[in-house]
Coordinates of C-alpha atoms and ligand atoms in Angstrom, one line a residue:
M27 CA 92.2 60.3 154.0
N28 CA 89.3 61.4 155.6
H29 CA 88.9 62.4 159.3
E30 CA 87.5 58.6 160.3
E31 CA 90.4 57.1 158.3
I32 CA 92.9 59.4 160.2
E33 CA 91.6 58.5 163.4
K34 CA 91.7 54.9 162.8
L35 CA 95.5 55.0 161.3
L36 CA 96.6 56.8 164.6
F37 CA 94.4 54.5 166.6
N38 CA 96.0 51.6 165.3
I39 CA 99.6 52.3 166.1
P40 CA 100.5 50.2 169.5
K41 CA 101.7 52.7 171.7
V42 CA 103.9 53.3 174.4
E43 CA 103.0 56.3 177.5
L44 CA 106.7 56.9 179.4
H45 CA 105.6 60.1 181.0
C46 CA 102.2 60.1 183.1
H47 CA 101.5 61.5 186.2
L48 CA 99.0 58.9 187.7
E49 CA 97.7 61.5 190.1
L50 CA 96.8 64.1 187.5
A51 CA 95.8 61.4 185.2
Y52 CA 92.4 61.0 186.7
R53 CA 89.2 59.8 184.5
K54 CA 86.8 63.0 184.2
S55 CA 83.5 61.7 184.8
T56 CA 85.1 60.0 188.2
M57 CA 86.7 63.3 189.4
M58 CA 83.5 64.9 188.9
E59 CA 81.6 62.2 191.1
W60 CA 84.3 62.7 193.8
A61 CA 84.1 66.4 193.6
I62 CA 80.4 66.3 194.2
E63 CA 80.5 63.6 196.9
D64 CA 82.6 66.0 198.7
G65 CA 80.7 68.8 198.5
L66 CA 82.1 71.2 195.7
E67 CA 79.8 73.6 194.2
I68 CA 80.0 71.6 190.6
K69 CA 76.5 71.6 189.1
S70 CA 77.6 71.1 185.3
E71 CA 80.8 70.1 183.3
D72 CA 81.6 73.9 182.7
D73 CA 81.6 74.3 186.5
F74 CA 83.8 71.5 186.8
A75 CA 86.4 72.7 183.9
K76 CA 86.7 75.7 185.8
E77 CA 87.7 74.3 188.8
F78 CA 89.8 71.3 187.5
L79 CA 90.9 71.6 184.0
I80 CA 93.9 73.4 182.6
K81 CA 93.0 74.3 178.7
E82 CA 94.8 77.4 177.8
P83 CA 98.2 78.2 178.7
M84 CA 99.0 79.0 182.1
Q85 CA 99.0 82.8 183.0
D86 CA 98.2 82.5 186.2
L87 CA 100.1 80.1 188.0
P88 CA 98.0 80.4 191.7
S89 CA 95.2 79.2 189.6
V90 CA 97.0 76.2 188.1
L91 CA 98.3 75.1 191.7
K92 CA 95.1 75.1 193.0
K93 CA 93.4 72.9 190.1
F94 CA 96.3 70.5 190.9
L95 CA 95.7 70.6 194.6
Q96 CA 92.0 70.2 194.0
T97 CA 92.9 67.4 192.3
R98 CA 95.3 65.8 194.8
D99 CA 92.6 66.7 197.9
R100 CA 89.9 64.5 196.5
L101 CA 92.6 61.0 196.8
S102 CA 91.6 60.6 200.3
S103 CA 90.7 57.1 200.3
L104 CA 92.4 53.7 199.1
E105 CA 89.1 52.9 197.4
R106 CA 89.6 55.9 195.3
I107 CA 93.2 55.7 194.4
E108 CA 92.9 52.4 193.5
R109 CA 90.0 53.0 191.4
L110 CA 92.0 56.2 189.7
S111 CA 95.2 53.8 189.2
F112 CA 93.1 51.3 187.2
E113 CA 91.0 53.9 185.3
A114 CA 94.1 55.6 184.1
C115 CA 95.4 52.5 182.7
E116 CA 92.1 51.3 181.0
D117 CA 91.8 54.8 179.6
M118 CA 95.4 54.6 178.0
Y119 CA 94.3 50.9 176.3
L120 CA 90.8 51.7 175.4
K121 CA 91.4 55.3 174.2
S122 CA 94.8 55.0 172.7
N123 CA 95.8 51.9 172.1
V124 CA 98.5 52.2 174.4
R125 CA 100.0 48.4 175.1
I126 CA 103.4 49.5 177.5
L127 CA 102.4 52.2 180.2
E128 CA 104.5 53.7 182.8
L129 CA 102.9 55.7 185.5
R130 CA 104.9 57.9 188.1
Y131 CA 103.4 58.8 191.5
A132 CA 105.0 60.9 194.4
P133 CA 104.3 59.5 197.4
S134 CA 105.0 62.7 199.1
F135 CA 102.4 65.1 197.6
T136 CA 99.5 62.7 198.2
L137 CA 100.3 61.5 201.7
E138 CA 101.3 65.5 202.6
V139 CA 97.6 65.7 202.7
F140 CA 96.3 62.4 203.9
P141 CA 99.0 60.6 206.0
E142 CA 96.7 58.8 207.7
L143 CA 96.7 56.9 204.5
G144 CA 100.2 55.4 205.0
A145 CA 102.6 55.0 202.2
D146 CA 102.5 51.2 202.4
N147 CA 98.9 51.3 201.9
L148 CA 99.1 53.6 198.9
H149 CA 101.3 52.1 197.0
E150 CA 99.6 48.7 197.5
A151 CA 96.6 50.4 196.2
I152 CA 97.8 51.8 193.1
V153 CA 99.5 48.1 192.8
K154 CA 96.5 46.6 192.7
G155 CA 94.7 49.1 190.2
C156 CA 97.5 48.7 187.6
K157 CA 97.9 44.9 188.2
R158 CA 93.7 44.6 187.7
A159 CA 94.4 46.4 184.4
E160 CA 97.0 44.2 183.3
L161 CA 94.8 41.3 184.0
T162 CA 92.1 42.7 182.0
Y163 CA 94.0 44.3 179.2
P164 CA 96.9 43.5 177.2
M165 CA 99.2 46.0 178.6
A166 CA 102.1 46.2 180.5
V167 CA 102.4 48.7 183.4
G168 CA 105.2 50.0 185.6
L169 CA 105.5 52.4 188.2
I170 CA 108.1 55.1 188.7
C171 CA 108.6 56.9 192.2
T172 CA 108.6 60.8 191.9
L173 CA 110.3 63.2 194.0
Q174 CA 109.5 66.2 194.7
R175 CA 112.2 69.3 194.1
I176 CA 110.6 71.6 196.7
K177 CA 110.9 68.7 199.3
S178 CA 114.2 68.8 201.7
L179 CA 117.1 66.2 200.4
K180 CA 116.2 64.3 203.9
E181 CA 112.8 63.6 202.6
N182 CA 113.9 63.0 199.4
M183 CA 116.4 60.4 200.6
Y184 CA 113.3 58.7 202.7
W185 CA 111.5 58.0 199.6
T186 CA 114.2 56.8 197.2
D187 CA 115.0 54.0 200.2
F188 CA 111.2 53.6 199.8
A189 CA 111.3 52.9 196.1
I190 CA 114.4 50.8 196.3
G191 CA 112.6 49.1 199.2
R192 CA 110.1 48.1 196.2
K193 CA 111.9 47.5 193.5
G194 CA 110.6 45.2 191.0
E195 CA 107.2 47.2 191.6
F196 CA 109.1 50.7 191.7
L197 CA 111.6 50.4 188.1
A198 CA 112.4 54.1 188.4
V199 CA 112.8 57.4 190.2
D200 CA 112.5 60.8 188.5
L201 CA 112.5 64.4 189.6
A202 CA 109.7 66.5 189.2
D203 CA 108.4 70.0 190.1
D204 CA 109.9 73.5 189.6
E205 CA 113.3 73.4 187.8
V206 CA 113.6 77.0 187.9
G207 CA 114.1 77.3 191.8
Y208 CA 115.7 74.2 192.3
P209 CA 118.5 73.0 189.7
P210 CA 119.5 69.6 189.5
E211 CA 122.8 69.4 191.2
P212 CA 122.0 69.2 195.0
F213 CA 120.2 65.9 194.0
A214 CA 123.3 63.9 193.1
P215 CA 123.7 62.0 196.2
I216 CA 120.0 60.5 195.8
F217 CA 120.0 59.7 192.5
S218 CA 123.8 57.9 192.9
K219 CA 122.4 55.6 195.3
A220 CA 119.0 54.8 192.9
K221 CA 121.1 54.1 189.9
A222 CA 123.2 52.0 192.6
A223 CA 120.6 50.2 193.9
G224 CA 119.5 49.1 190.2
L225 CA 116.7 51.8 189.5
G226 CA 116.2 53.6 186.7
V227 CA 116.4 57.5 186.5
T228 CA 114.7 59.8 184.3
I229 CA 114.3 63.7 185.1
H230 CA 112.5 66.7 184.3
A231 CA 114.7 68.5 182.8
G232 CA 115.0 71.4 180.0
E233 CA 111.4 71.8 180.4
P234 CA 111.2 75.9 180.9
N235 CA 111.8 78.4 178.3
L236 CA 114.7 80.1 180.0
P237 CA 118.3 80.2 179.2
Q238 CA 119.8 77.8 181.8
A239 CA 117.3 75.2 180.7
P240 CA 119.6 73.2 178.2
K241 CA 122.0 72.7 180.7
N242 CA 120.1 71.1 183.3
I243 CA 119.4 68.2 180.5
L244 CA 123.0 67.9 180.5
T245 CA 123.6 68.0 184.4
S246 CA 121.0 65.5 184.4
I247 CA 123.1 63.2 182.7
D248 CA 126.2 63.9 183.8
L249 CA 125.4 63.9 187.4
L250 CA 122.3 62.2 188.2
H251 CA 122.8 59.4 185.8
A252 CA 119.7 60.3 184.2
D253 CA 119.0 57.6 181.1
R254 CA 115.6 59.4 180.0
I255 CA 115.0 63.1 180.3
G256 CA 111.1 64.6 180.9
H257 CA 110.6 66.9 178.5
G258 CA 113.9 68.4 177.5
V259 CA 112.4 70.2 175.2
Q260 CA 114.7 73.6 175.3
A261 CA 117.3 71.3 173.9
I262 CA 116.1 72.5 170.3
H263 CA 118.4 76.0 171.5
D264 CA 121.5 74.4 172.0
E265 CA 123.3 72.3 169.5
A266 CA 125.9 71.0 172.0
V267 CA 122.9 69.6 174.0
I268 CA 121.0 67.9 171.0
H269 CA 125.0 66.1 169.8
R270 CA 125.1 64.7 173.3
L271 CA 121.5 63.2 173.3
V272 CA 121.9 62.1 169.6
D273 CA 125.6 60.4 170.4
E274 CA 124.6 59.0 173.5
G275 CA 121.1 58.0 172.1
V276 CA 119.5 59.6 175.4
V277 CA 115.9 59.6 175.2
L278 CA 113.4 62.7 175.4
E279 CA 109.9 62.1 177.1
L280 CA 108.5 65.1 175.0
C281 CA 104.8 66.0 176.0
P282 CA 103.7 68.4 173.2
T283 CA 100.0 70.1 174.7
S284 CA 101.7 70.2 178.4
N285 CA 104.8 72.2 176.7
W286 CA 102.2 74.5 175.2
L287 CA 99.9 74.9 178.1
T288 CA 103.2 75.5 180.4
E289 CA 104.3 78.0 177.9
A290 CA 107.5 76.0 177.4
V291 CA 106.7 76.3 173.8
P292 CA 105.0 79.4 172.4
S293 CA 102.1 77.2 170.1
I294 CA 101.8 74.0 169.4
E295 CA 102.9 74.5 165.7
E296 CA 106.4 75.7 167.2
H297 CA 106.5 72.5 169.3
P298 CA 110.3 70.8 168.4
L299 CA 109.2 67.3 168.4
K300 CA 109.6 66.7 164.8
K301 CA 113.0 68.9 164.2
L302 CA 114.5 67.2 167.3
Y303 CA 113.5 63.5 165.5
D304 CA 114.9 64.9 162.3
L305 CA 118.1 65.9 163.8
G306 CA 118.3 62.4 165.2
V307 CA 117.4 62.7 168.9
R308 CA 115.3 59.7 170.1
T309 CA 112.1 61.4 170.9
T310 CA 108.9 59.9 172.2
I311 CA 105.5 60.9 172.4
N312 CA 103.6 61.3 176.1
S313 CA 100.8 63.0 177.7
D314 CA 102.0 64.0 180.9
D315 CA 98.9 64.9 182.7
P316 CA 96.0 64.0 180.7
G317 CA 93.3 64.5 183.4
V318 CA 94.1 67.9 184.1
M319 CA 95.0 68.7 181.3
D320 CA 92.0 67.1 179.4
I321 CA 93.5 65.1 176.7
D322 CA 94.6 61.6 176.2
L323 CA 97.6 60.2 174.4
M324 CA 95.9 60.3 171.0
D325 CA 95.4 63.6 171.4
E326 CA 99.4 64.1 171.1
Y327 CA 99.5 61.8 167.7
R328 CA 96.9 63.8 166.4
I329 CA 99.0 66.7 166.8
A330 CA 102.1 65.1 165.9
Y331 CA 100.5 63.8 162.7
N332 CA 98.4 66.6 161.7
I333 CA 100.3 69.4 163.0
L334 CA 103.8 68.4 163.4
G335 CA 104.3 66.5 160.2
F336 CA 105.2 63.1 161.4
N337 CA 104.0 60.0 159.4
V338 CA 103.1 56.6 160.7
E339 CA 106.8 54.9 160.1
Q340 CA 108.1 58.1 162.2
L341 CA 105.7 57.1 164.5
N342 CA 106.2 53.7 165.2
Q343 CA 110.2 55.0 165.3
C344 CA 109.1 56.7 168.0
N345 CA 107.6 54.1 169.6
A346 CA 110.5 51.7 168.7
W347 CA 112.4 53.6 170.8
A348 CA 109.9 54.0 173.7
V349 CA 109.6 50.3 173.8
E350 CA 113.6 49.9 174.2
A351 CA 113.7 52.7 176.8
S352 CA 110.8 52.0 178.9
Y353 CA 112.2 50.2 182.4
I354 CA 109.6 47.4 182.6
C355 CA 111.3 43.9 181.7
D356 CA 111.5 42.7 178.1
D357 CA 109.9 39.3 178.7
V358 CA 106.9 41.3 180.0
K359 CA 107.1 44.2 177.4
E360 CA 107.5 41.5 174.6
K361 CA 104.3 39.6 176.0
V362 CA 101.8 43.0 175.1
W363 CA 104.2 44.5 172.1
P364 CA 102.7 43.4 168.8
K365 CA 106.1 41.8 166.7
D366 CA 104.9 42.8 163.1
I367 CA 105.3 46.8 163.2
T368 CA 106.6 48.1 159.7
Ligands
ZN403 ZN1 106.1 65.4 184.1

């Protein structure tokens, strides 16, 4: 097959995206427009890339953090947030043929710098952007409320109640940020409450390449009631963890480029996505932070097919697991998901 045929083959796979952070899922041209509007010294695409994009493995954490914050600091109005949300959905559909999309956002992240927006207004602007996309394209969009490990338990309990109060629009809660400094255990009461209220639970765990990472996956399942794991890439180093994932059918939300850029894996070629798949783990393929990492979901499928050795049937299987694991209602999923996939 030539390049064009492979592109067509991969694009035509109907896709599910389960792990994408809305705040970092901007369209590049829009973010550049906002940066210029806000008076930043951006005269070219190169200037923009230097200030906003992460294209090489992150050796210098402060500069990476600066890029995240530069992005967040542009989310200063409800108009921008609605547009960000709509375009994140639109790009998923048009560029990668995504039919089922779960976007996650942390109210505490944006409101920390723009408290005047108000949590209800922020949430409504996001819902409005996603609804507009659902009306425009044959896609289903659901939201996950991300809690930040670096915030206090009290604040995270507040946002959990916020998510519970908007159940239906929020389908699940998530725990993100620094897994090294903030292990999962203390967050157990928060996720017990969310689970009891009927929300789904997905936890970032087993992401950094450190000895305790695989254990965090089990703690997230056992204590935090995780039904899905964000990343979980380090499971590959622990047979007992792999057995649990296989036996219980726990879905991993894997994000190859992101795992390479954060140095969770030494290289794209060594990403264990295919190995985990071959061992029977329910692997799904996701983009994590497509804006700031300058990728779209298609790039992850190119990696899976061209580098990691997946065939189309196996990629369809990953999507079938992702459809099943998506927190979006079955009848909504059915309307947008093609029935004749082999
Ligand atoms: Zn993530």
